[in-house]
PDB file of C-alpha atoms in Angstrom:
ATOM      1  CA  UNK A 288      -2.034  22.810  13.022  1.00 45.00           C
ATOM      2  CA  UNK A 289      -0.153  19.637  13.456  1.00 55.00           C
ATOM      3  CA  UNK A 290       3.119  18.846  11.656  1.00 53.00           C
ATOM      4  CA  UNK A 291       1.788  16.134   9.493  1.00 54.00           C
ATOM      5  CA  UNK A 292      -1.519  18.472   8.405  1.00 62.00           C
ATOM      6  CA  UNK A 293       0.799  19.887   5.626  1.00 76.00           C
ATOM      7  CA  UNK A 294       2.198  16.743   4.168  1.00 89.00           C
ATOM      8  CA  UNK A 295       0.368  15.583   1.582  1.00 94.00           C
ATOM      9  CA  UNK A 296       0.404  12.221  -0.496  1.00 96.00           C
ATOM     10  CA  UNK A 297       0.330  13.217  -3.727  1.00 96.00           C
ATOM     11  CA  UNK A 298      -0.222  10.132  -6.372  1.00 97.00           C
ATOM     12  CA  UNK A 299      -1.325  10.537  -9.695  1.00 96.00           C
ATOM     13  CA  UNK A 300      -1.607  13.848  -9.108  1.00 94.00           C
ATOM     14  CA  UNK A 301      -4.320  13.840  -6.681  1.00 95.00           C
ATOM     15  CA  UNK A 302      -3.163  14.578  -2.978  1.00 96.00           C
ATOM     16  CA  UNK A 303      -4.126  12.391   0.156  1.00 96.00           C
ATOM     17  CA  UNK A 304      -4.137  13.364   3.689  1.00 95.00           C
ATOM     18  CA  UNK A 305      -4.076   9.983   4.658  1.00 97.00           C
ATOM     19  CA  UNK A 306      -0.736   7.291   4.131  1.00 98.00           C
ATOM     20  CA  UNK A 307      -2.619   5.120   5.154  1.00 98.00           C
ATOM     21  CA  UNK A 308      -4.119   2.538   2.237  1.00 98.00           C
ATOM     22  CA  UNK A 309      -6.475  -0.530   3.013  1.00 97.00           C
ATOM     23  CA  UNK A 310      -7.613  -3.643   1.522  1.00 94.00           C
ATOM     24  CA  UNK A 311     -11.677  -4.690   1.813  1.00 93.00           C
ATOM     25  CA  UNK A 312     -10.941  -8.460   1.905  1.00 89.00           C
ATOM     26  CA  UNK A 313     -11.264 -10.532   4.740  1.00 91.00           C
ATOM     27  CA  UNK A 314     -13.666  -9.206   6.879  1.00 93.00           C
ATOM     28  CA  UNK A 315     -16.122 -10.733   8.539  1.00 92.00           C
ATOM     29  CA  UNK A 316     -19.052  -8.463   6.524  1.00 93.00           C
ATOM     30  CA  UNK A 317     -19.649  -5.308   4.638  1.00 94.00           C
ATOM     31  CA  UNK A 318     -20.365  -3.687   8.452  1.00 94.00           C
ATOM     32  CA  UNK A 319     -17.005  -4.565   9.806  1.00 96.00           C
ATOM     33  CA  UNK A 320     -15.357  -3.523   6.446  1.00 96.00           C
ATOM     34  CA  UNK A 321     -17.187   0.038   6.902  1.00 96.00           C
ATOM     35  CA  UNK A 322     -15.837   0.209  10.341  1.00 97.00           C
ATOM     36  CA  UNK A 323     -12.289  -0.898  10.035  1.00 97.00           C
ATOM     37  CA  UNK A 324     -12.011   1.108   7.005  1.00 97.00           C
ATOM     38  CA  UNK A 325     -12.857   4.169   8.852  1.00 97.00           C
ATOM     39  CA  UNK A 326     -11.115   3.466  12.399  1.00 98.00           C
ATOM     40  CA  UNK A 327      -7.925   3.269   9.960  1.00 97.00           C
ATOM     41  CA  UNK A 328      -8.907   7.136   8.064  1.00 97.00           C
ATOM     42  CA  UNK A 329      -7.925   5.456   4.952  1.00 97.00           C
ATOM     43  CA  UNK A 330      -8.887   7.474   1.372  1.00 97.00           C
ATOM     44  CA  UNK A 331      -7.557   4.524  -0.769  1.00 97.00           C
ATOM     45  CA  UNK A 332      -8.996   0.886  -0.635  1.00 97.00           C
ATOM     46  CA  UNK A 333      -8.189  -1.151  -2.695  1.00 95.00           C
ATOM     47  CA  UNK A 334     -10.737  -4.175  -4.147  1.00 93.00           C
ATOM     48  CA  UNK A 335      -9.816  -7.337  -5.604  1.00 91.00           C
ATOM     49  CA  UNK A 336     -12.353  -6.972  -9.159  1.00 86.00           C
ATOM     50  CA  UNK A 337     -12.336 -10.894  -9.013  1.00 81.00           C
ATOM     51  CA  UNK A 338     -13.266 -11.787  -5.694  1.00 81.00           C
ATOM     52  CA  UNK A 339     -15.403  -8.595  -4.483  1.00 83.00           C
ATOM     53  CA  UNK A 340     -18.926  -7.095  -6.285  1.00 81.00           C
ATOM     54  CA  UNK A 341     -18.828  -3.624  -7.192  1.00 79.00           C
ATOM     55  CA  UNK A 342     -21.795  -4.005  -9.660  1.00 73.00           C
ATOM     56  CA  UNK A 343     -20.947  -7.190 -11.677  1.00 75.00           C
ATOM     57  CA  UNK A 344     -23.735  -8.828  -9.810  1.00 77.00           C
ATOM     58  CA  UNK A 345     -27.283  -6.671  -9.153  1.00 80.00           C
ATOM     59  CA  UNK A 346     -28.798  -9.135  -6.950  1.00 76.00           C
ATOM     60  CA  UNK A 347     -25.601  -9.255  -4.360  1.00 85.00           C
ATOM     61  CA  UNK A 348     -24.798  -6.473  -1.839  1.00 85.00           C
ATOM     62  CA  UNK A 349     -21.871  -4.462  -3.303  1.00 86.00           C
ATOM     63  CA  UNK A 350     -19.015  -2.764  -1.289  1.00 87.00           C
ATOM     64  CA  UNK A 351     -19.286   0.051  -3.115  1.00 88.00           C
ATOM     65  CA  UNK A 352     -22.787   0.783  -0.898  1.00 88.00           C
ATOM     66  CA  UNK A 353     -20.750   0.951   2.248  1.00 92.00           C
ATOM     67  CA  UNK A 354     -17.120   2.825   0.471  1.00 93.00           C
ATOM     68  CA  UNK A 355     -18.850   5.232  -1.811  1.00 92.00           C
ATOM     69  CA  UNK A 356     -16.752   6.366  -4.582  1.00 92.00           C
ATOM     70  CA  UNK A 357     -17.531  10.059  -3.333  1.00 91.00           C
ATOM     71  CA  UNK A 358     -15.739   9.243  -0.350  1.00 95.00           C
ATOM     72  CA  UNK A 359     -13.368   7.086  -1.045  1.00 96.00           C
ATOM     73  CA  UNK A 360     -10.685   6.334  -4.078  1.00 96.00           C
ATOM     74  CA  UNK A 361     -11.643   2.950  -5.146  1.00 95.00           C
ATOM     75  CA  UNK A 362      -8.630   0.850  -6.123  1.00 96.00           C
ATOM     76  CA  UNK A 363      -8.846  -1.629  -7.921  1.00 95.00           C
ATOM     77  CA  UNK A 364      -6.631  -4.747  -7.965  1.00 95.00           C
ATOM     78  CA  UNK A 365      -5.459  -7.542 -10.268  1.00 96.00           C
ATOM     79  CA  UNK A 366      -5.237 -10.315  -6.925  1.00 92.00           C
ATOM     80  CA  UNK A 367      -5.599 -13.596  -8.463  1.00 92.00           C
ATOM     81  CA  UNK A 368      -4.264 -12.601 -11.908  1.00 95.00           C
ATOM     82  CA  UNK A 369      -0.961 -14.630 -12.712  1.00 96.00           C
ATOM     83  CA  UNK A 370      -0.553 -13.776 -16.150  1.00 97.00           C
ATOM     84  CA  UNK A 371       0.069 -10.115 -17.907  1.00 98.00           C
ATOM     85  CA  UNK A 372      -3.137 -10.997 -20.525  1.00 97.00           C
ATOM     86  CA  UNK A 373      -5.700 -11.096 -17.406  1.00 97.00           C
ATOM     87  CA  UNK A 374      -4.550  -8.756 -15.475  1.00 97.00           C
ATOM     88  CA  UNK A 375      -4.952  -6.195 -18.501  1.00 97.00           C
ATOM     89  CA  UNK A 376      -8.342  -7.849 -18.837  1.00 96.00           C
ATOM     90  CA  UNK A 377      -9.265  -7.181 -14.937  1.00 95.00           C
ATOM     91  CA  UNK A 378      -8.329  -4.030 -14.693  1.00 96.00           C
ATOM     92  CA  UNK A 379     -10.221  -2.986 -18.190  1.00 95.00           C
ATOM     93  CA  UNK A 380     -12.971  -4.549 -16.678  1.00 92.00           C
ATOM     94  CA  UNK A 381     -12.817  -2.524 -13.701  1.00 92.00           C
ATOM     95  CA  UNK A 382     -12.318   0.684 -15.876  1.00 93.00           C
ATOM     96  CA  UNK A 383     -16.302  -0.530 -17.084  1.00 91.00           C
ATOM     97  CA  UNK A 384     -17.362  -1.066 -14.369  1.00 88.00           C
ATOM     98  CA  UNK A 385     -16.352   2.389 -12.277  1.00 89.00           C
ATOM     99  CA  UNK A 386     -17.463   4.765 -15.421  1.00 87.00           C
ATOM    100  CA  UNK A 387     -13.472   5.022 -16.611  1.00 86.00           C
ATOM    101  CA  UNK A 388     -12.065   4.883 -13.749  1.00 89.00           C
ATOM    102  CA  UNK A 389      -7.774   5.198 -14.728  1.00 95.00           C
ATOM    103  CA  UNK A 390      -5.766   4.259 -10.969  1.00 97.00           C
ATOM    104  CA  UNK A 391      -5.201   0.984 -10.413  1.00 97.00           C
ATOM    105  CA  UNK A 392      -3.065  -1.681  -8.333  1.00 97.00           C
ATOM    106  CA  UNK A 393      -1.250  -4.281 -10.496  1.00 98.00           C
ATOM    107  CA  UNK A 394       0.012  -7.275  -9.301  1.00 96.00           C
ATOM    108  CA  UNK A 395       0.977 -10.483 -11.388  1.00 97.00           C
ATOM    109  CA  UNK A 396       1.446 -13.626  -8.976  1.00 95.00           C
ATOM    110  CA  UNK A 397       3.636 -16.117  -9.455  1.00 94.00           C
ATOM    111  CA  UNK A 398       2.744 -19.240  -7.746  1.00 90.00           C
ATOM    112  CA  UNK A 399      -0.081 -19.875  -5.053  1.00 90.00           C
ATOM    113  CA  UNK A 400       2.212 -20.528  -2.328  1.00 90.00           C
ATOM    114  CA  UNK A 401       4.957 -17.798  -2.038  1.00 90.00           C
ATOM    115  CA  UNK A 402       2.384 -15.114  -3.689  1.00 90.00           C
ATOM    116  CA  UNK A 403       5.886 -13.445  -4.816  1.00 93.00           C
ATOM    117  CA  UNK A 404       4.979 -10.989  -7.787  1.00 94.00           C
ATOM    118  CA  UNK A 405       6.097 -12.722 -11.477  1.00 96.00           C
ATOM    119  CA  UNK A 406       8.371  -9.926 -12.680  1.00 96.00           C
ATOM    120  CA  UNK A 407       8.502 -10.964 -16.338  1.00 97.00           C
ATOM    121  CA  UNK A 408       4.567 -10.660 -15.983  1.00 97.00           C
ATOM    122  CA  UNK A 409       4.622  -7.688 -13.938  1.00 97.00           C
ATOM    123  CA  UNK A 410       6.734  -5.648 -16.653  1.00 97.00           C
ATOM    124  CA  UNK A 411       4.785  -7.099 -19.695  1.00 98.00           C
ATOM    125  CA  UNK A 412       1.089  -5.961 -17.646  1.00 98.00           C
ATOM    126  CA  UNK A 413       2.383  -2.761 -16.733  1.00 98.00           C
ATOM    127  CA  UNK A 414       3.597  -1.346 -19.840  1.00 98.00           C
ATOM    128  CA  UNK A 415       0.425  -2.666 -21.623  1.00 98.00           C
ATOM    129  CA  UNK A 416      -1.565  -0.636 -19.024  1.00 98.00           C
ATOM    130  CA  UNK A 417       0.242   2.445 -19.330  1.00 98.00           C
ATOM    131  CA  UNK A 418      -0.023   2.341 -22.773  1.00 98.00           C
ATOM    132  CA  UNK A 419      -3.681   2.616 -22.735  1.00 97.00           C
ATOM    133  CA  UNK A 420      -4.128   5.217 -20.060  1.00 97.00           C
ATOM    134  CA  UNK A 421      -4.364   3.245 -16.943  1.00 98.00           C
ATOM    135  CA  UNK A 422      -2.102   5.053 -13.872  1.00 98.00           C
ATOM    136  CA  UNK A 423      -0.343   2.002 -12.569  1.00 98.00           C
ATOM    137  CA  UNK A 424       0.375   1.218  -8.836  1.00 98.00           C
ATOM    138  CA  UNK A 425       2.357  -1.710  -9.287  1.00 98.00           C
ATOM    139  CA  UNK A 426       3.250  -4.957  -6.552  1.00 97.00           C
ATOM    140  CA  UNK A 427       6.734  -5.916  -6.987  1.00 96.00           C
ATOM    141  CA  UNK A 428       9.765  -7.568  -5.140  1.00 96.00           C
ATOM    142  CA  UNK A 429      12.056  -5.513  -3.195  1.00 95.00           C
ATOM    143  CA  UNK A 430      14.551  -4.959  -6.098  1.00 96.00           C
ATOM    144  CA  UNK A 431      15.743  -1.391  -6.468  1.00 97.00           C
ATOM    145  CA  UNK A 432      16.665  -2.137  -9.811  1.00 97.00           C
ATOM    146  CA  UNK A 433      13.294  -3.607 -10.864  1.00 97.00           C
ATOM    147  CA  UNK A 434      11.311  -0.259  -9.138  1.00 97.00           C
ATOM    148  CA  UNK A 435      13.674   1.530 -11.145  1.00 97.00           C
ATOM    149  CA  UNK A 436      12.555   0.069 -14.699  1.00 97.00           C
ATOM    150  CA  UNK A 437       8.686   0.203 -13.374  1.00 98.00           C
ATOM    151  CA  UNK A 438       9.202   3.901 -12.917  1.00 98.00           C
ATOM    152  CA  UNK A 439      10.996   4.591 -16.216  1.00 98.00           C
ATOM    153  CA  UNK A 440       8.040   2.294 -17.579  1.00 97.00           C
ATOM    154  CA  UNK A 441       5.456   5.227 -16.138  1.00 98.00           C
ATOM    155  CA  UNK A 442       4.230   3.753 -13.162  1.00 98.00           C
ATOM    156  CA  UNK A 443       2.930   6.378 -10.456  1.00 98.00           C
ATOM    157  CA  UNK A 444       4.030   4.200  -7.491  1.00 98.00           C
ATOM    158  CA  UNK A 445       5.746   1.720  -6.319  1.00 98.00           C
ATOM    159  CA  UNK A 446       4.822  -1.046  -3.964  1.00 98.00           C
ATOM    160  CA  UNK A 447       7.655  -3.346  -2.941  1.00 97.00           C
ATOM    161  CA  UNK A 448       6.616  -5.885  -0.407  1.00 95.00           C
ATOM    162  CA  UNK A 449       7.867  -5.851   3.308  1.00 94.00           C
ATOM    163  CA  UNK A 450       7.578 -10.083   3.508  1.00 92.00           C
ATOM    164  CA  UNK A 451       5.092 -12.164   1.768  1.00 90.00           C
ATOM    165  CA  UNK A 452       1.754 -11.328   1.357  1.00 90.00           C
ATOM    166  CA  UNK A 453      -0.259 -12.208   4.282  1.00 90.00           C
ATOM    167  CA  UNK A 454       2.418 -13.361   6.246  1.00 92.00           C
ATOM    168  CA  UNK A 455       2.898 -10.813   8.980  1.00 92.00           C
ATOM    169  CA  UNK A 456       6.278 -11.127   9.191  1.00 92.00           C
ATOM    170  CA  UNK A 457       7.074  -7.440   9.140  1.00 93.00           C
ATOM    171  CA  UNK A 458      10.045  -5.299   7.291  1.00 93.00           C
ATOM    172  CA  UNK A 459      12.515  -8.479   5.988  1.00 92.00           C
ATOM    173  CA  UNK A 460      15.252  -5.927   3.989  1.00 90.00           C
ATOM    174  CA  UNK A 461      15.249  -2.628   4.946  1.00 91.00           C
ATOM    175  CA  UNK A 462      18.326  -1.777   2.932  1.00 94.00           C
ATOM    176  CA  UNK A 463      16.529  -2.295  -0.276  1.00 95.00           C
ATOM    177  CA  UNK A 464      13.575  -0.311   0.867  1.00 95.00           C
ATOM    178  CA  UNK A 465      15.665   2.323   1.485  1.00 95.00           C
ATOM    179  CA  UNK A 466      17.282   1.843  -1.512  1.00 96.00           C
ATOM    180  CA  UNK A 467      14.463   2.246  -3.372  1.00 97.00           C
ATOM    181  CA  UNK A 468      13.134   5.029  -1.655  1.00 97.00           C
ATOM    182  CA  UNK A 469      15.944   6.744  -1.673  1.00 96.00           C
ATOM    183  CA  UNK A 470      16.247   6.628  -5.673  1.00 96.00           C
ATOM    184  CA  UNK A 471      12.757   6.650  -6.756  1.00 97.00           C
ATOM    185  CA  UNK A 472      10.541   9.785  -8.400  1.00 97.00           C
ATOM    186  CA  UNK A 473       7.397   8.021  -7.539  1.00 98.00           C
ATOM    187  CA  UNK A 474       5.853   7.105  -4.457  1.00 98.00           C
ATOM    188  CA  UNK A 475       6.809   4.247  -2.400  1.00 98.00           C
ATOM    189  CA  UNK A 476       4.728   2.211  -0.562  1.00 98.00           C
ATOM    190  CA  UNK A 477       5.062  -0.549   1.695  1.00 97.00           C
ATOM    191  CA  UNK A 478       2.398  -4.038   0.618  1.00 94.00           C
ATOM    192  CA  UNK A 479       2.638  -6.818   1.691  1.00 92.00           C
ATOM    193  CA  UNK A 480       3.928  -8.871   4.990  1.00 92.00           C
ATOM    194  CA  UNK A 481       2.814  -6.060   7.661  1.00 95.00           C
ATOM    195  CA  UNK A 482       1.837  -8.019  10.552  1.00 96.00           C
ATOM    196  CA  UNK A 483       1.808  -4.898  13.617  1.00 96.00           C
ATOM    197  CA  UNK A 484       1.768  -1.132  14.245  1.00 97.00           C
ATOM    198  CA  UNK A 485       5.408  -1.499  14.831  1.00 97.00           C
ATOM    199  CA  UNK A 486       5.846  -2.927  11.290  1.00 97.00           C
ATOM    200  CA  UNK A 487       4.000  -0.043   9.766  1.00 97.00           C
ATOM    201  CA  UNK A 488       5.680   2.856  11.920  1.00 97.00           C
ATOM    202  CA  UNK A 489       8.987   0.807  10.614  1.00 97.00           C
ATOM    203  CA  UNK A 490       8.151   1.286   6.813  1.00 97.00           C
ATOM    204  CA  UNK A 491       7.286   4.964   7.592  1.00 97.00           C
ATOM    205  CA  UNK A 492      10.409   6.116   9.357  1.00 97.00           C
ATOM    206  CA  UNK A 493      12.650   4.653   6.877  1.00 96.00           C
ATOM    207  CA  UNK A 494      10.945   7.323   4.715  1.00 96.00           C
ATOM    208  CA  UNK A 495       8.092   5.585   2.728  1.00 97.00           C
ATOM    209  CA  UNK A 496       5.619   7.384   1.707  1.00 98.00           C
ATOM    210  CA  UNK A 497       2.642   4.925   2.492  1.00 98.00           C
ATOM    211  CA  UNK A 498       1.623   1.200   3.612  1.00 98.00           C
ATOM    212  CA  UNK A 499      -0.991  -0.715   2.096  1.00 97.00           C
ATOM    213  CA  UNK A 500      -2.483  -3.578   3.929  1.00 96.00           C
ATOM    214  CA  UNK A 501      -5.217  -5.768   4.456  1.00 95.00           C
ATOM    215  CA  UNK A 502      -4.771  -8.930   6.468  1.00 95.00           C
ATOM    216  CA  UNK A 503      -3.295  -7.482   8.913  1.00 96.00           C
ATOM    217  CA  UNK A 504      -6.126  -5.254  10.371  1.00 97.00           C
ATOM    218  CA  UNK A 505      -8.911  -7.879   8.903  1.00 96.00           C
ATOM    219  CA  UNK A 506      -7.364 -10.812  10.710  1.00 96.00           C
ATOM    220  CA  UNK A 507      -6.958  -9.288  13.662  1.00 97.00           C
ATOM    221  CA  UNK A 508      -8.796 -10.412  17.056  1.00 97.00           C
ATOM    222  CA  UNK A 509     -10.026  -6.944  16.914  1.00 98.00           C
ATOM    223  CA  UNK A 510     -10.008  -5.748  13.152  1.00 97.00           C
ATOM    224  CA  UNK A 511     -11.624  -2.442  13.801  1.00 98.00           C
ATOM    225  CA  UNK A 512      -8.748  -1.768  16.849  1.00 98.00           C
ATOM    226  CA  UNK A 513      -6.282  -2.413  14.721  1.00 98.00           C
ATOM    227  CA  UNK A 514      -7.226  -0.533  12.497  1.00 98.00           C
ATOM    228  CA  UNK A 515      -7.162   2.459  14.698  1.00 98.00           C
ATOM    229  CA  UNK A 516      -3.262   1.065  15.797  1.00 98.00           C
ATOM    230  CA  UNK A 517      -2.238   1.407  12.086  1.00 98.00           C
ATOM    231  CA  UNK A 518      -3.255   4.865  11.914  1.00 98.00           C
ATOM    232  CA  UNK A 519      -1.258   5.938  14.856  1.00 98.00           C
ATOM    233  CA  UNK A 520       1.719   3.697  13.480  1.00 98.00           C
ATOM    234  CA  UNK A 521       1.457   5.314  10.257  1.00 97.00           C
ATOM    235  CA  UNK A 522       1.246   9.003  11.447  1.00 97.00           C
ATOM    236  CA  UNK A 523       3.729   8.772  14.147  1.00 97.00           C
ATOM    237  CA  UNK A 524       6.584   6.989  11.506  1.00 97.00           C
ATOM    238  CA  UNK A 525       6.448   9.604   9.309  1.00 97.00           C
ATOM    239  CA  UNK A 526       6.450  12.455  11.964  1.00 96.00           C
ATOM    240  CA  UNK A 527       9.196  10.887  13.117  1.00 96.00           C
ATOM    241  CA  UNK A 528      10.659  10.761   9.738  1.00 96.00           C
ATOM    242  CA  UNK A 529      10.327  14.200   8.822  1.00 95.00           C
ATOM    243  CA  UNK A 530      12.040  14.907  12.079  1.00 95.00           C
ATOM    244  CA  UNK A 531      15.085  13.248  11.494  1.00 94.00           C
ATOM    245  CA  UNK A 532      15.967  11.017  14.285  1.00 90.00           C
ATOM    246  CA  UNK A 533      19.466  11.255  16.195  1.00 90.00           C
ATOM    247  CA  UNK A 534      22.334   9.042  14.942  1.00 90.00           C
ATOM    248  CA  UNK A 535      23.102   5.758  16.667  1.00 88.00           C
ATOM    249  CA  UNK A 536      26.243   5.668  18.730  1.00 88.00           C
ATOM    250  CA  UNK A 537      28.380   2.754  20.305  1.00 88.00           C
ATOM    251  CA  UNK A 538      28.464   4.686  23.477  1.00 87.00           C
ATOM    252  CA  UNK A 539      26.153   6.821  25.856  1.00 86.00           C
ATOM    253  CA  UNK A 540      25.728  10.716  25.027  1.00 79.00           C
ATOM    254  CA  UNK A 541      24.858  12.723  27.990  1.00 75.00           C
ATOM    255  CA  UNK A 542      21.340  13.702  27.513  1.00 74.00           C
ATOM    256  CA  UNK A 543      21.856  17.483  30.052  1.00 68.00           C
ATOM    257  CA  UNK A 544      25.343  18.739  28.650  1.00 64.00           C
ATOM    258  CA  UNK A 545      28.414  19.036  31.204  1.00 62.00           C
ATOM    259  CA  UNK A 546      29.876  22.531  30.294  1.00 63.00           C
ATOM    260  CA  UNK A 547      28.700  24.392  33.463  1.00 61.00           C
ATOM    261  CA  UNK A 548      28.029  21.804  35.745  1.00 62.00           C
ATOM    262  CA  UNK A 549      27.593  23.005  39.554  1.00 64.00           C
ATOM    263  CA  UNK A 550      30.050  21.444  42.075  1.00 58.00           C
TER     264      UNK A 550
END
């Protein structure tokens, strides 16, 4: 056995060998969606209900014929939304649509240019959705204070972004993550602004317990690669992690000790 083969992500109540969480927009086709998604060993993706057939339309192909539900958690997400009254609506459209299906991703936009989550929004959406049985994943800023309210609210995780979405720009504020980590019941989970493996092994060893990400692997020159980059990123951050890494000193530290030395 490995280290990381007991270390389950539990959300929702349902456990997850894989930290690992990826988007299905992006891509080139259903075929390289298939084979990015499974080069990363993701169990959660996560599908924009606006932008992506699951069944609204017969006559299309639908992603759900190359990420079976059987296989995979199916997450759906509110991208698009910027108000709390259609993001309820999405996301009670996707409970239709995937036979009551209660975890979801929640995200309220802002404006089309920073993609920043609308807090006021955010709030309003989520404790609407809790209050009718929905298990709430919920996009927001990297406020400790607002992750705390989302919890109290009865959100199952948290997903404070790294940078803005899309942007690649990697972990801008690691204090609040840690922050929030550090204080939260729930899950925490990197989305948002991942841009390298480096990025994702970042968000792992500063003890969060997932990444979710899309553009990152789909954009890539080599999508599929990537995708098998973020996997090892992923996995070795939170080995490393669990393993507690040595403090960082001013000055050198012998790495052999000097008690005993011959000569």
């Amino acid at each position: 056995m490995t280290p990381i083969d007991n270390d389950a992500l539990v959300i929702a109540g349902r456990s997850y060998r894989s930290r690992l969480l990826t988007g299905t927009g992006k891509f080139r086709d259903l075929e390289e969606t298939r084979l990015a998604t499974e080069a990363a060993g993701a169990e959660i993706v996560t599908v924009a209900i606006r932008r992506t057939n699951i069944g609204q339309d017969p006559d299309q192909p639908s992603l759900l014929d190359v990420l079976p539900p059987d296989r995979y958690t199916i997450l759906p997400n509110t991208a698009g939304c910027y108000t709390a009254d259609d993001a309820v609506r999405t996301l009670q459209l996707a409970r239709e649509l995937l036979d009551g299906h209660a975890l979801v991703k929640l995200e309220v936009l802002g404006d089309q240019k920073t993609l920043f989550p609308d807090v006021v929004q955010t709030l309003e959406a989520a404790e609407r959705l809790v209050a009718d049985g929905f298990d709430v994943m919920v996009y927001t800023t990297d406020d400790p204070l607002l992750a705390r309210r989302l919890e109290a609210i009865g959100c199952v995780a948290i997903m404070p972004l790294a940078a803005p979405i899309g942007s690649g720009l990697g972990i801008q504020n690691r204090y609040n993550l840690m922050e929030i980590v550090e204080n939260a019941k729930v899950p925490v989970l990197v989305d948002a602004g991942v841009g390298t493996a480096s990025d994702a092994a970042i968000a792992m060893e500063l003890g969060c317990d997932g990444v979710l990400m899309n553009t990152a692997i789909a954009s890539a020159r080599n999508p599929v690669l990537m995708a098998h980059a973020m996997k090892l990123a992923i996995e070795a951050g939170r080995a490393a992690f669990r393993a507690g890494r040595i403090p960082r000193k001013r000055y050198a530290s012998a790495s052999s000790p000097l008690d005993g030395t011959i000569g």
